[in-house]
mmCIF file of C-alpha atoms and ligand atoms in Angstrom:
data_model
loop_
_atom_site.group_PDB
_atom_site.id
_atom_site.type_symbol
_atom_site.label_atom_id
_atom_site.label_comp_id
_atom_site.label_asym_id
_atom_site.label_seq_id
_atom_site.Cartn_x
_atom_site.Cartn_y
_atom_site.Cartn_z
ATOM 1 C CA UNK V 1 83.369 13.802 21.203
ATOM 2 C CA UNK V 2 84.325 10.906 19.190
ATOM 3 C CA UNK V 3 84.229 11.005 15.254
ATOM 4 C CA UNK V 4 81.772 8.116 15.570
ATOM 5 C CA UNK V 5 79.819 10.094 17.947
ATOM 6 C CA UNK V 6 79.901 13.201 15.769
ATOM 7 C CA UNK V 7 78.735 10.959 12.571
ATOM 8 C CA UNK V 8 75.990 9.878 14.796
ATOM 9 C CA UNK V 9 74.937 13.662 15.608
ATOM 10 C CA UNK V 10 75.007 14.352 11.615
ATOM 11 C CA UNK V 11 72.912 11.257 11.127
ATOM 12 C CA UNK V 12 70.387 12.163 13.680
ATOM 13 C CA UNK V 13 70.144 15.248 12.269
ATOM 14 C CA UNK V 14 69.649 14.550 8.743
ATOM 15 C CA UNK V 15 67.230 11.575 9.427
ATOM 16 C CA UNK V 16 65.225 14.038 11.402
ATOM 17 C CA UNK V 17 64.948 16.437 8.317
ATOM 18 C CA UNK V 18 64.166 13.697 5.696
ATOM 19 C CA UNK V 19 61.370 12.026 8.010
ATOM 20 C CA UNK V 20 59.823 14.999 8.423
ATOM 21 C CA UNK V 21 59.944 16.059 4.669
ATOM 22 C CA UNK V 22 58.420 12.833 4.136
ATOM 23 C CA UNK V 23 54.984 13.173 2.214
ATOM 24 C CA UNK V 24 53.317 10.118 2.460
ATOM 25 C CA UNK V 25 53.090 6.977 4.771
ATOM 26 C CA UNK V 26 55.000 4.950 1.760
ATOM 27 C CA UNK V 27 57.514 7.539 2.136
ATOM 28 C CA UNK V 28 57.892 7.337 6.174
ATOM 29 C CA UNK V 29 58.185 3.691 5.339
ATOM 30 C CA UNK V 30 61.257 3.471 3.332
ATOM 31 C CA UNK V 31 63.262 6.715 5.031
ATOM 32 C CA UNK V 32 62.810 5.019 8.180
ATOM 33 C CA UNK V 33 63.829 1.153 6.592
ATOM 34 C CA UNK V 34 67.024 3.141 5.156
ATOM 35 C CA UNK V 35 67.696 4.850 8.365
ATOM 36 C CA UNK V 36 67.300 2.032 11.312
ATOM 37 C CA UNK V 37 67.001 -1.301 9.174
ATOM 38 C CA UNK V 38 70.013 -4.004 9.781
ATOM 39 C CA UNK V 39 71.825 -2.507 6.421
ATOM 40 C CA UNK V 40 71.008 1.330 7.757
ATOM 41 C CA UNK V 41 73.652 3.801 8.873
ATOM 42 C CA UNK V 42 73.158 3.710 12.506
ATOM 43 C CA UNK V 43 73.618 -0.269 12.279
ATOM 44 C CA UNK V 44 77.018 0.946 10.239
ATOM 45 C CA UNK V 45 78.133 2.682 12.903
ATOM 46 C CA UNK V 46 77.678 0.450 15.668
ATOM 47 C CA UNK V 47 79.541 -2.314 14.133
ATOM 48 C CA UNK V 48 82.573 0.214 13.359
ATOM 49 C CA UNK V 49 82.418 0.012 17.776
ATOM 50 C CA UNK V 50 84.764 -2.974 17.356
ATOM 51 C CA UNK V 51 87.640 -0.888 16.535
ATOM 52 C CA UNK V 52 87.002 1.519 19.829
ATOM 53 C CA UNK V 53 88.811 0.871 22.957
ATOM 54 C CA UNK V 54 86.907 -1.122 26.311
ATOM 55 C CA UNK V 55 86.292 2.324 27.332
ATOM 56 C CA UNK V 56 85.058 4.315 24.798
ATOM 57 C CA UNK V 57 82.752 1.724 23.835
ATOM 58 C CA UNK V 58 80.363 2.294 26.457
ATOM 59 C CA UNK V 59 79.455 5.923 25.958
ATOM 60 C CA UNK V 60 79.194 5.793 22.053
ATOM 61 C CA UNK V 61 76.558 2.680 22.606
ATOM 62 C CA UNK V 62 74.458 4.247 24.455
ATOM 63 C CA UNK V 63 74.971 7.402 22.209
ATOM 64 C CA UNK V 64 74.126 5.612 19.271
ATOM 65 C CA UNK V 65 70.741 3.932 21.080
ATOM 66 C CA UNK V 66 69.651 7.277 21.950
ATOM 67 C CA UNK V 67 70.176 8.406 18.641
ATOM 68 C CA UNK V 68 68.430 5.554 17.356
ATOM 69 C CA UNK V 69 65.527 5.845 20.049
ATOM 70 C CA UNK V 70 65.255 9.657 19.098
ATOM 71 C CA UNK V 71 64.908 9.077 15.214
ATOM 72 C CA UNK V 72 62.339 6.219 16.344
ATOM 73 C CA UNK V 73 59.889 8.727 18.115
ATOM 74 C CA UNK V 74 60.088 11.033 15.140
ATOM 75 C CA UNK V 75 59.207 8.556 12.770
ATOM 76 C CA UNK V 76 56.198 7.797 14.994
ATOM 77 C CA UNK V 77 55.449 11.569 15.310
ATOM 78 C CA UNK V 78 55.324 11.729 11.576
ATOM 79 C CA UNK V 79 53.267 8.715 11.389
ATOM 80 C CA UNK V 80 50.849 9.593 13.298
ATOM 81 C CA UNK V 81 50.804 12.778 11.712
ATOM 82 C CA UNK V 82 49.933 11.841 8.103
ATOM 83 C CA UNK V 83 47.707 9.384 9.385
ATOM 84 C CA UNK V 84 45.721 12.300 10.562
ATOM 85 C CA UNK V 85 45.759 14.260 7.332
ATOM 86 C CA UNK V 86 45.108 10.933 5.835
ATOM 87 C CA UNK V 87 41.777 11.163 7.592
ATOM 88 C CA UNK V 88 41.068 14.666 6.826
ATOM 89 C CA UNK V 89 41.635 14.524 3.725
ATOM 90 C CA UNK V 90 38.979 11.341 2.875
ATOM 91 C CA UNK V 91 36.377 13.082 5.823
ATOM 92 C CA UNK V 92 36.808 16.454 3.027
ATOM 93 C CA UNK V 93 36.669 14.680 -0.187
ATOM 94 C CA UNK V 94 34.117 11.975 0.514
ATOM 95 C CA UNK V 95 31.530 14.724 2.305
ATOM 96 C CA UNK V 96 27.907 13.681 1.756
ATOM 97 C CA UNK V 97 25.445 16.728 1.135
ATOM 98 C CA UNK V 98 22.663 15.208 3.089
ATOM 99 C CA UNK V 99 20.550 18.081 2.092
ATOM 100 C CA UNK V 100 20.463 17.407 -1.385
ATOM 101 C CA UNK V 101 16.672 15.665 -2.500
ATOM 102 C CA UNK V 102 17.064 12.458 -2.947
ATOM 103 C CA UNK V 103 15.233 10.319 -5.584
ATOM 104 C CA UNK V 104 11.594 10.065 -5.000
ATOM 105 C CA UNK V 105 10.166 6.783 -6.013
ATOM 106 C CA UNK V 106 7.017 7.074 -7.035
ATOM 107 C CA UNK V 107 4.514 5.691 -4.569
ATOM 108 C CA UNK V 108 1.287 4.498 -5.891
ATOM 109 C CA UNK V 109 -2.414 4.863 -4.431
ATOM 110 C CA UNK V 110 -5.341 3.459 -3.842
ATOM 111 C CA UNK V 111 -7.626 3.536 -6.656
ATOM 112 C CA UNK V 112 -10.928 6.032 -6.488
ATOM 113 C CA UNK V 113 -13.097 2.559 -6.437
ATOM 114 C CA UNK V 114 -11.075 1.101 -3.500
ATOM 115 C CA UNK V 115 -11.191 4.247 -1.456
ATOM 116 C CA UNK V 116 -14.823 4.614 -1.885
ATOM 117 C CA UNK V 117 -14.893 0.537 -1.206
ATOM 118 C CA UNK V 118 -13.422 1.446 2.471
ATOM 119 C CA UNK V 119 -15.730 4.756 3.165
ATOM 120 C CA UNK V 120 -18.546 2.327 2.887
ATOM 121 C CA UNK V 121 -16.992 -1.234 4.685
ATOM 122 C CA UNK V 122 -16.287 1.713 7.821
ATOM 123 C CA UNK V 123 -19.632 3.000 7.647
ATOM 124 C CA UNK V 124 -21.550 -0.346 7.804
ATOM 125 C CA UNK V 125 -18.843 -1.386 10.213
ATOM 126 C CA UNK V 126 -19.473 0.968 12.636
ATOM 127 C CA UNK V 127 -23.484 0.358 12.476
ATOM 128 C CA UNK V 128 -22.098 -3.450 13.669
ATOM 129 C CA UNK V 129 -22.369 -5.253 10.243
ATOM 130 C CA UNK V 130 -19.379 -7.577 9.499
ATOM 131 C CA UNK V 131 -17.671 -7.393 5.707
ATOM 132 C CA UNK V 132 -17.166 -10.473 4.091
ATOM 133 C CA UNK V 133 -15.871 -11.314 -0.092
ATOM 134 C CA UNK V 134 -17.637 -13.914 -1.697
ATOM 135 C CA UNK V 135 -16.455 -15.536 -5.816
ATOM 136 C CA UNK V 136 -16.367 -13.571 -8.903
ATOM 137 C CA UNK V 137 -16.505 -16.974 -10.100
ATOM 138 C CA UNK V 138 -20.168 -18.434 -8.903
ATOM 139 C CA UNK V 139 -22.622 -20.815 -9.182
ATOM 140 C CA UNK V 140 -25.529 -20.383 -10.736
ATOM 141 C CA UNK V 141 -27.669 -21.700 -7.252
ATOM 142 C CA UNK V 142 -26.650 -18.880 -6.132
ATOM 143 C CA UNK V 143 -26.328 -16.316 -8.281
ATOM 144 C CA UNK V 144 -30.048 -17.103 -8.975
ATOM 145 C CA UNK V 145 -31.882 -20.222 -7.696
ATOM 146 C CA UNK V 146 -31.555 -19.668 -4.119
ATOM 147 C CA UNK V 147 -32.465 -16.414 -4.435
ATOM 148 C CA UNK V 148 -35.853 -17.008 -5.484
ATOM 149 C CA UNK V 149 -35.195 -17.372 -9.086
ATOM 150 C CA UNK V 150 -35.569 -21.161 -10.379
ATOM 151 C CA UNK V 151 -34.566 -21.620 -13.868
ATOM 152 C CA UNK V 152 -37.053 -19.908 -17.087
ATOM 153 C CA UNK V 153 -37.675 -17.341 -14.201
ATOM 154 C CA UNK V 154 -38.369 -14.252 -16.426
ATOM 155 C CA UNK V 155 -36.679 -12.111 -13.600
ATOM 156 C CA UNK V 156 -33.341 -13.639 -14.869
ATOM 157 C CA UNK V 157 -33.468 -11.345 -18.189
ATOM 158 C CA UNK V 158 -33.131 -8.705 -15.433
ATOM 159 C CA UNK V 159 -29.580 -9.378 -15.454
ATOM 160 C CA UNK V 160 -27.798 -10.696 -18.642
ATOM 161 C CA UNK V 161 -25.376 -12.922 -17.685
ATOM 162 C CA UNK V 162 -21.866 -14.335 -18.879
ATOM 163 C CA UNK V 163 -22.103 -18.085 -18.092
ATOM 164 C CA UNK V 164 -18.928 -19.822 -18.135
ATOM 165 C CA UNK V 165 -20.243 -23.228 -17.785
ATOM 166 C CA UNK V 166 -24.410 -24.119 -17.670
ATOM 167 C CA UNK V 167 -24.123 -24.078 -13.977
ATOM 168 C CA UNK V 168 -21.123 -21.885 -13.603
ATOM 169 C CA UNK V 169 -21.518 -18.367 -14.088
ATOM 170 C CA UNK V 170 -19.653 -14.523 -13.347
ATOM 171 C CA UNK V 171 -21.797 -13.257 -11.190
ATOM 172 C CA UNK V 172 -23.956 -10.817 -11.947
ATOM 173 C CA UNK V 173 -24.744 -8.983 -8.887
ATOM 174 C CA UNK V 174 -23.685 -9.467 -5.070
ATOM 175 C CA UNK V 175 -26.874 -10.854 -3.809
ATOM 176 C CA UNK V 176 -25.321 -14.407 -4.116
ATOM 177 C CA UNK V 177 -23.048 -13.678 -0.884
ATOM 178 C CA UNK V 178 -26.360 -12.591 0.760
ATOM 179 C CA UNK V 179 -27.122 -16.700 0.278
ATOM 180 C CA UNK V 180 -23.927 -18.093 1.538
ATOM 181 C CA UNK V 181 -24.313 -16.091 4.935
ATOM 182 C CA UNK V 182 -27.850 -16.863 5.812
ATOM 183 C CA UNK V 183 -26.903 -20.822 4.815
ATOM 184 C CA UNK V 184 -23.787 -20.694 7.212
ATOM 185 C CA UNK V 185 -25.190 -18.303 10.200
ATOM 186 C CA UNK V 186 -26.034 -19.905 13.502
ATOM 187 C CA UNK V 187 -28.903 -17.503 14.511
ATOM 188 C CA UNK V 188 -28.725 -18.781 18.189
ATOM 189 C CA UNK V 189 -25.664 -16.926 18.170
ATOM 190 C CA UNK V 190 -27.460 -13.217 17.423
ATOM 191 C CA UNK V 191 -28.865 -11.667 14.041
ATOM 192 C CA UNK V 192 -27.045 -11.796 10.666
ATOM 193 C CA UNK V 193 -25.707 -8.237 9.539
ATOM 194 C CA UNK V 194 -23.340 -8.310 7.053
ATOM 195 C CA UNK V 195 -21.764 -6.650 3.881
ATOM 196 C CA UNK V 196 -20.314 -7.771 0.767
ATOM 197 C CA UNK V 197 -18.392 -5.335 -1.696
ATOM 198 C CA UNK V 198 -16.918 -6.946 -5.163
ATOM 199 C CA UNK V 199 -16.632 -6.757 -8.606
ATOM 200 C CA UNK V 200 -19.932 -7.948 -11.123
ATOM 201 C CA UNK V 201 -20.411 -8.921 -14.156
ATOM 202 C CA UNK V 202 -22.977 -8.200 -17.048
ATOM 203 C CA UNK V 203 -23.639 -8.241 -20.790
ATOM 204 C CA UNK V 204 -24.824 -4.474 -20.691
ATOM 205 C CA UNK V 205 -23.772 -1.953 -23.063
ATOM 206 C CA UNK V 206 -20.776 0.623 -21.853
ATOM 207 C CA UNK V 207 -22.153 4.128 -21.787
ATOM 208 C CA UNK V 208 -21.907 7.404 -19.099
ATOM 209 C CA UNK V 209 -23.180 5.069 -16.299
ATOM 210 C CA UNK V 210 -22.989 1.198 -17.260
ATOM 211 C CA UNK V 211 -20.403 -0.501 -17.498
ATOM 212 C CA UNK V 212 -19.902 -4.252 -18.525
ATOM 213 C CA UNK V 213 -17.876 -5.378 -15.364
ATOM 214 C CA UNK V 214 -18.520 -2.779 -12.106
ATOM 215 C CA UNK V 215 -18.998 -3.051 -8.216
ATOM 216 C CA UNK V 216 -21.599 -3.688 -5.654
ATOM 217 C CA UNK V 217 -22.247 -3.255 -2.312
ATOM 218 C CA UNK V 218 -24.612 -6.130 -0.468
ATOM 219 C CA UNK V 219 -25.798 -5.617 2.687
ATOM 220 C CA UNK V 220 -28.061 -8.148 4.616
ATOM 221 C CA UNK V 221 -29.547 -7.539 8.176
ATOM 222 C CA UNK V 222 -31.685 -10.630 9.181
ATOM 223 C CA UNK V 223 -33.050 -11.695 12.390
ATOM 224 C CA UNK V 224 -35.959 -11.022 14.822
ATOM 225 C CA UNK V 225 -38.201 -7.803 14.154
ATOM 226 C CA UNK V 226 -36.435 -6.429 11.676
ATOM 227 C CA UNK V 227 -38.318 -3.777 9.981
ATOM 228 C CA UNK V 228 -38.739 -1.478 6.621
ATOM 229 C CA UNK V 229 -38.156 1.552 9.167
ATOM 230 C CA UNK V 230 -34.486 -0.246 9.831
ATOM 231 C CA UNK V 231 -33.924 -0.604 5.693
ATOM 232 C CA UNK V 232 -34.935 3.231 5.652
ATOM 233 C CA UNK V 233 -32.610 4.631 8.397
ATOM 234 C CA UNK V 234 -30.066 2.149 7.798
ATOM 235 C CA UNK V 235 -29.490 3.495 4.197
ATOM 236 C CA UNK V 236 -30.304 7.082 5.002
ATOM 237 C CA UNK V 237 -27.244 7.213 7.338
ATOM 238 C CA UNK V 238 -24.969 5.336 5.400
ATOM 239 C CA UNK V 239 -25.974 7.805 2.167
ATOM 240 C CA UNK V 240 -25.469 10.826 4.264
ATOM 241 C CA UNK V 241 -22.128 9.299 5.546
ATOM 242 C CA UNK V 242 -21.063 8.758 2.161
ATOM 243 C CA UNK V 243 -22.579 12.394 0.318
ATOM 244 C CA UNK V 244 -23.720 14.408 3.432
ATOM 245 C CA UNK V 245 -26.908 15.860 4.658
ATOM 246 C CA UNK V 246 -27.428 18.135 1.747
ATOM 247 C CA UNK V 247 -27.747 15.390 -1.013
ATOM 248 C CA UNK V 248 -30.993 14.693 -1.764
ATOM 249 C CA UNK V 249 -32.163 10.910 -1.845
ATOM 250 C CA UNK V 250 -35.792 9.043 -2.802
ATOM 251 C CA UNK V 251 -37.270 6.056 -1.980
ATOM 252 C CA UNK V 252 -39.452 4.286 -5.336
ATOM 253 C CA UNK V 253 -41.577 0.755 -5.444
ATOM 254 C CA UNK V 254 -39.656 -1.867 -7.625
ATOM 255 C CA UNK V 255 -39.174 -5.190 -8.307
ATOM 256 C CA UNK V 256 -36.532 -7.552 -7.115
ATOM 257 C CA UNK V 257 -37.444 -11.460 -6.987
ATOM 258 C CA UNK V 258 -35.538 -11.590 -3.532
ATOM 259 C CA UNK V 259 -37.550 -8.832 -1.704
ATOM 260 C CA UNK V 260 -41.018 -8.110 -0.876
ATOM 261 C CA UNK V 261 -41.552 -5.555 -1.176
ATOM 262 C CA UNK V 262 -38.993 -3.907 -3.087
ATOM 263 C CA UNK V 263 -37.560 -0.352 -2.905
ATOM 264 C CA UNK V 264 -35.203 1.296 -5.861
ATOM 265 C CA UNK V 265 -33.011 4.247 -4.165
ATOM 266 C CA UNK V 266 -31.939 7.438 -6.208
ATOM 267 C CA UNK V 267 -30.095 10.417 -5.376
ATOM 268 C CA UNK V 268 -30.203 13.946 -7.093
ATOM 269 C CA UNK V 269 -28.149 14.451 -9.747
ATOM 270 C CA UNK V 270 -24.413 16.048 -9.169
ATOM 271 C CA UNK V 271 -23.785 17.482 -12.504
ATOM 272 C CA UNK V 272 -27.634 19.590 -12.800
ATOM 273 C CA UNK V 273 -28.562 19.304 -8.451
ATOM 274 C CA UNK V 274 -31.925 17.945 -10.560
ATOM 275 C CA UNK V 275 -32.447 19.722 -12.912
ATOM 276 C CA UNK V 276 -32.250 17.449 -15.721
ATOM 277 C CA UNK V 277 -29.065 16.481 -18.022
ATOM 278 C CA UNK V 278 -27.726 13.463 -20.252
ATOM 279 C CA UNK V 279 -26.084 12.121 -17.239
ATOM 280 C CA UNK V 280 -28.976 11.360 -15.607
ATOM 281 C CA UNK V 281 -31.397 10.983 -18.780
ATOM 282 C CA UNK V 282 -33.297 13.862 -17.820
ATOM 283 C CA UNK V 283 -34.844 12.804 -14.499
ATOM 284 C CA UNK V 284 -32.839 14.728 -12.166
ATOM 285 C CA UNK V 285 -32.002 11.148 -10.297
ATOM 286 C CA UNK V 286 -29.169 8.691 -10.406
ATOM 287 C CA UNK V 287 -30.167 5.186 -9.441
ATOM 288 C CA UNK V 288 -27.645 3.986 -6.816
ATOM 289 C CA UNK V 289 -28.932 1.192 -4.868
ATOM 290 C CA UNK V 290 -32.381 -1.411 -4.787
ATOM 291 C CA UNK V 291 -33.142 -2.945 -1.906
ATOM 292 C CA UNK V 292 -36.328 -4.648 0.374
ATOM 293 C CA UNK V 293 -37.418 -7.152 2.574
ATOM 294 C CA UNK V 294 -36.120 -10.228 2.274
ATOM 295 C CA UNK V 295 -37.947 -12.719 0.719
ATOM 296 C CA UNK V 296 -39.218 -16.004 2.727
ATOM 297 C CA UNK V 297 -38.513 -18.208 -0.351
ATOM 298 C CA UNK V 298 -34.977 -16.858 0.051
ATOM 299 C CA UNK V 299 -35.005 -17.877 4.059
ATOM 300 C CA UNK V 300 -36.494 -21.470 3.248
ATOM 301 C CA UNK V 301 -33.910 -21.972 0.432
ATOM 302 C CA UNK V 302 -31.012 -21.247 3.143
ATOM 303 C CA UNK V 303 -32.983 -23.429 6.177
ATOM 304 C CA UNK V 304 -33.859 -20.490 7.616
ATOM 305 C CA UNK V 305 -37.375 -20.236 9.088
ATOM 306 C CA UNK V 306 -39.331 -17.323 7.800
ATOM 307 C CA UNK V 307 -42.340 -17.174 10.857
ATOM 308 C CA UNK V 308 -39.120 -16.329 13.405
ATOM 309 C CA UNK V 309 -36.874 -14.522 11.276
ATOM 310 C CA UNK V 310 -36.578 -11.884 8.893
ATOM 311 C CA UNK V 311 -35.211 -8.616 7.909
ATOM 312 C CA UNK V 312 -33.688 -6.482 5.064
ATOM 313 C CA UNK V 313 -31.265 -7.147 2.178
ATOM 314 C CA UNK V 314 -29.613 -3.984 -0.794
ATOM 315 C CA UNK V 315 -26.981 -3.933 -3.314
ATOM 316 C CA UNK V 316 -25.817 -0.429 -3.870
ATOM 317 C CA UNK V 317 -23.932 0.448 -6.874
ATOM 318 C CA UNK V 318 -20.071 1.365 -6.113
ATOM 319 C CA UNK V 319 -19.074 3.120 -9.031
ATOM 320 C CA UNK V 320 -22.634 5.389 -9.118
ATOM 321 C CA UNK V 321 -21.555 6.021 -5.697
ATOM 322 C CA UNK V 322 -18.268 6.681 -6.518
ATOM 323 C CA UNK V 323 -19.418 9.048 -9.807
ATOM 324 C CA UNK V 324 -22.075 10.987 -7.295
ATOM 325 C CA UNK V 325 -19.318 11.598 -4.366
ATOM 326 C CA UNK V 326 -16.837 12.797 -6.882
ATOM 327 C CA UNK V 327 -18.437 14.521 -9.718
ATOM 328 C CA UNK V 328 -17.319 12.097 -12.296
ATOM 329 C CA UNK V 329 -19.778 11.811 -15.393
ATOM 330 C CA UNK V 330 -18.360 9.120 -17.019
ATOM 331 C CA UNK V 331 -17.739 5.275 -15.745
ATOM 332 C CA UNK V 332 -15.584 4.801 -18.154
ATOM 333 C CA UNK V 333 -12.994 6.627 -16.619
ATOM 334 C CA UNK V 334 -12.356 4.208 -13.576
ATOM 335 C CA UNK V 335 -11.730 1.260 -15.961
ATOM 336 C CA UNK V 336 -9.329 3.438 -18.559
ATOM 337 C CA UNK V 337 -6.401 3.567 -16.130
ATOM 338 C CA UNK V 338 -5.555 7.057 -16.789
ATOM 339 C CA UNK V 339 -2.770 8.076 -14.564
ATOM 340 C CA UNK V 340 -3.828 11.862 -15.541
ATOM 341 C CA UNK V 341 -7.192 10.800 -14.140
ATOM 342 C CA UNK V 342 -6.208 8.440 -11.027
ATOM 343 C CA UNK V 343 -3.973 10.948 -9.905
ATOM 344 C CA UNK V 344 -6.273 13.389 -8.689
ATOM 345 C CA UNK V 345 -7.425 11.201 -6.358
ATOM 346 C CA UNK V 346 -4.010 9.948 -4.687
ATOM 347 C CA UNK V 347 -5.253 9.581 -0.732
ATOM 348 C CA UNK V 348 -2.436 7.528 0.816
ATOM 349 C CA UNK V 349 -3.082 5.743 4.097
HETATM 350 C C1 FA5 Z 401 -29.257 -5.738 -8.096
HETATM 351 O O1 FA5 Z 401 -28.166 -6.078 -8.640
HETATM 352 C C2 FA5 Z 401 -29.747 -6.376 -6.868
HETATM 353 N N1 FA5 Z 401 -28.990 -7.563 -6.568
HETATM 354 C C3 FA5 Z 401 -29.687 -5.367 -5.745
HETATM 355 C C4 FA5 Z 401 -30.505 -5.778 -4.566
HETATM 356 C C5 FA5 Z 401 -29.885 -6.464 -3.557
HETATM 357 C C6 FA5 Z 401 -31.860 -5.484 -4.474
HETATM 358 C C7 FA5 Z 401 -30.630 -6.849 -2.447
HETATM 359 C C8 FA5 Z 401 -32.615 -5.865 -3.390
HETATM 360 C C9 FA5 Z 401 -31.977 -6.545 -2.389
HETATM 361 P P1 FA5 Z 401 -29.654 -3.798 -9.775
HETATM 362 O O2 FA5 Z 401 -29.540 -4.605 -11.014
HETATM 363 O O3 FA5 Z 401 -30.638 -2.699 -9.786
HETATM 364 O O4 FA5 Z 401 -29.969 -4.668 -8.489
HETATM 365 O O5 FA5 Z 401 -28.220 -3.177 -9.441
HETATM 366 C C10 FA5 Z 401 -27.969 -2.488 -8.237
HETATM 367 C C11 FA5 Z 401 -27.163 -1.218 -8.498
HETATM 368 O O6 FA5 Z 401 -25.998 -1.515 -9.268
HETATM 369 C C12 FA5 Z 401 -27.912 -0.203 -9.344
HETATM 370 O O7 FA5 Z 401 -28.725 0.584 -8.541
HETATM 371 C C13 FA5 Z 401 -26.794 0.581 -9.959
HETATM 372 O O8 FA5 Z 401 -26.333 1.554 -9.052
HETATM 373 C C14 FA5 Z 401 -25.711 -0.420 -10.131
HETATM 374 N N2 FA5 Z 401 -25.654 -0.899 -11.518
HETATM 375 C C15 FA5 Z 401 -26.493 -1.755 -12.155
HETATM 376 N N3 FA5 Z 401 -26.091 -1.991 -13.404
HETATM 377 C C16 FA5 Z 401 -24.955 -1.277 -13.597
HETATM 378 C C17 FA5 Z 401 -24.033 -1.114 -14.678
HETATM 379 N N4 FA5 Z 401 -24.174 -1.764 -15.825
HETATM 380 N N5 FA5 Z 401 -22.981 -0.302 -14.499
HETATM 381 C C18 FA5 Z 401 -22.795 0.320 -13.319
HETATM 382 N N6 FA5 Z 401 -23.603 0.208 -12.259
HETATM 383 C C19 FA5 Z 401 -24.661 -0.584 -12.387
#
């Protein structure tokens, strides 16, 4: 063996060790730069050929590209090798514990009001009425004159009113909506049954059961032979929905300017089952609802003729409903936002 062919052997040998002693791909990169690059031993070597005979030079070329090939393939051994610990090490250091709990937002519900609000728009839905939303904002025809109430009508003081402008009022119950259907129903089409829920407005003092600002329920059935034995079962269902069978509920004469005749519903009391308390004043009975026949004035007023149609109209009281359903003996609380007190009722869905 040459001496050339013997340095070769040491080189090969020595480049072997430091590639594989290399600890990083930086590392790989300059050993194997120092070892094969243009200025590199191996490079060295071959150029010293020029002083070897025709013969000899043959067998120490290809010597020396073997060599070269050789320290090649371990360099891309080693490569690939720290590549793969490269891996392993970011798969072990950048591990995500996907059973740790995450951060729960808080999700919020639907207030005690609304839910009740939805009980009652799927109860009269499924009986075939159709929910519609009317204006907080409303005009005074409405709210009163076309329901049978022309202005000085004493029946106005029923209902103490914030007027916004003289003709422009909040309103102060839902009956108004109960105007705007009959006025826009084509009865050719089939009867009128519909339901309004919103939010009222009146100058009454806040205690246990009144509030200032609260919600309503209207409900309006109006077409041919419609009866008081409809009003009756109508309501009785839709109460029993609401509180089941075992709450008891009474019917009582009144006075509404937009029914003839007029019924007042109550229910027994949740907090004394009748007895008498201060929630309900002693009686044993919550009012929750009026209600009656509808009044031909109101039909004329809308165009609609009284001799061929007529039917049933009430406006139930939400939050009573809401108090009587729940147990809650205060109104007060559904306006106070509360979390401590809206929680309990988180339904979702
Ligand atoms: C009316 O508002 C009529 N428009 C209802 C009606 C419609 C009768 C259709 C006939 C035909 P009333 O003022 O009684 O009626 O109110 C109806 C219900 O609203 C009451 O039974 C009661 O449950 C509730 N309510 C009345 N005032 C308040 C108040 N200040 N706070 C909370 N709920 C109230």
């Amino acid at each position: 063996m040459s001496t050339l062919q013997e340095k070769l052997t040491q080189l090969q040998q020595k480049g072997s060790q430091d590639i594989k002693a290399a600890s990083d791909l930086k590392q790989l990169n300059d050993i194997r730069v120092k070892l094969l690059g243009k200025k590199g031993p191996i490079t060295e070597v071959l150029r010293g050929m020029r002083d070897l005979t025709k013969e000899e030079r043959p067998a120490v070329g290809s010597f020396a590209n073997k060599v070269r090939d050789a320290l090649a393939e371990v360099v891309d051994q080693k490569k690939a090798e720290l590549e793969q610990a490269k891996i392993e090490q970011q798969l072990a250091t950048e591990t995500i514990d996907v059973t740790l709990p995450g951060d729960q937002p808080k999700i919020g519900a639907h207030h005690v009001i609304s839910q009740v609000i939805e009980q009652l728009e799927d109860t009269f839905l499924g009986m075939g009425f159709k929910v519609v939303y009317g204006y907080e904002v409303e005009e005074e025809k409405y709210n009163f004159e076309m329901l049978n109430m022309p202005k000085d009508h004493p029946a106005r003081d029923m209902q103490d009113t914030f007027y916004i402008t003289k003709d422009v009022l909040m309103r102060t119950h839902m009956s108004p909506d109960e105007a705007r259907e009959l006025e826009k129903h084509d009865f050719s089409q089939g009867p009128l049954k519909m339901v309004s829920p919103g939010r009222v407005y009146r100058r009454d003092t806040d205690d246990a059961t009144h509030s200032h600002q609260f919600f309503q329920m209207e409900g309006q059935y109006i077409g041919k032979n419609v009866t008081m034995a409809d009003l009756k079962g109508t309501l009785e269902f839709a109460i029993r929905q609401i509180f089941g069978e075992e709450r008891e509920i009474r019917f009582r004469p009144s006075y509404f300017p937009f029914t003839e005749p007029s019924v007042e519903v109550d229910i027994s009391c949740f907090k004394c089952n009748g007895k008498g308390c201060d929630v309900c004043k002693h009686t044993g009975w919550i009012e929750v609802l009026g209600a009656g026949m509808t009044h031909p004035n109101v039909l004329k007023a809308a165009g609609v003729d009284p001799e061929i149609y007529g039917g049933f109209a009430f406006g139930l009281g939400i939050d009573r409903f809401a108090m009587l359903k729940y147990g809650i003996d205060d109104i007060r609380n559904f306006y106070q936002n509360d979390v401590r007190f809206l929680t309990q009722f988180e339904k979702r869905g």
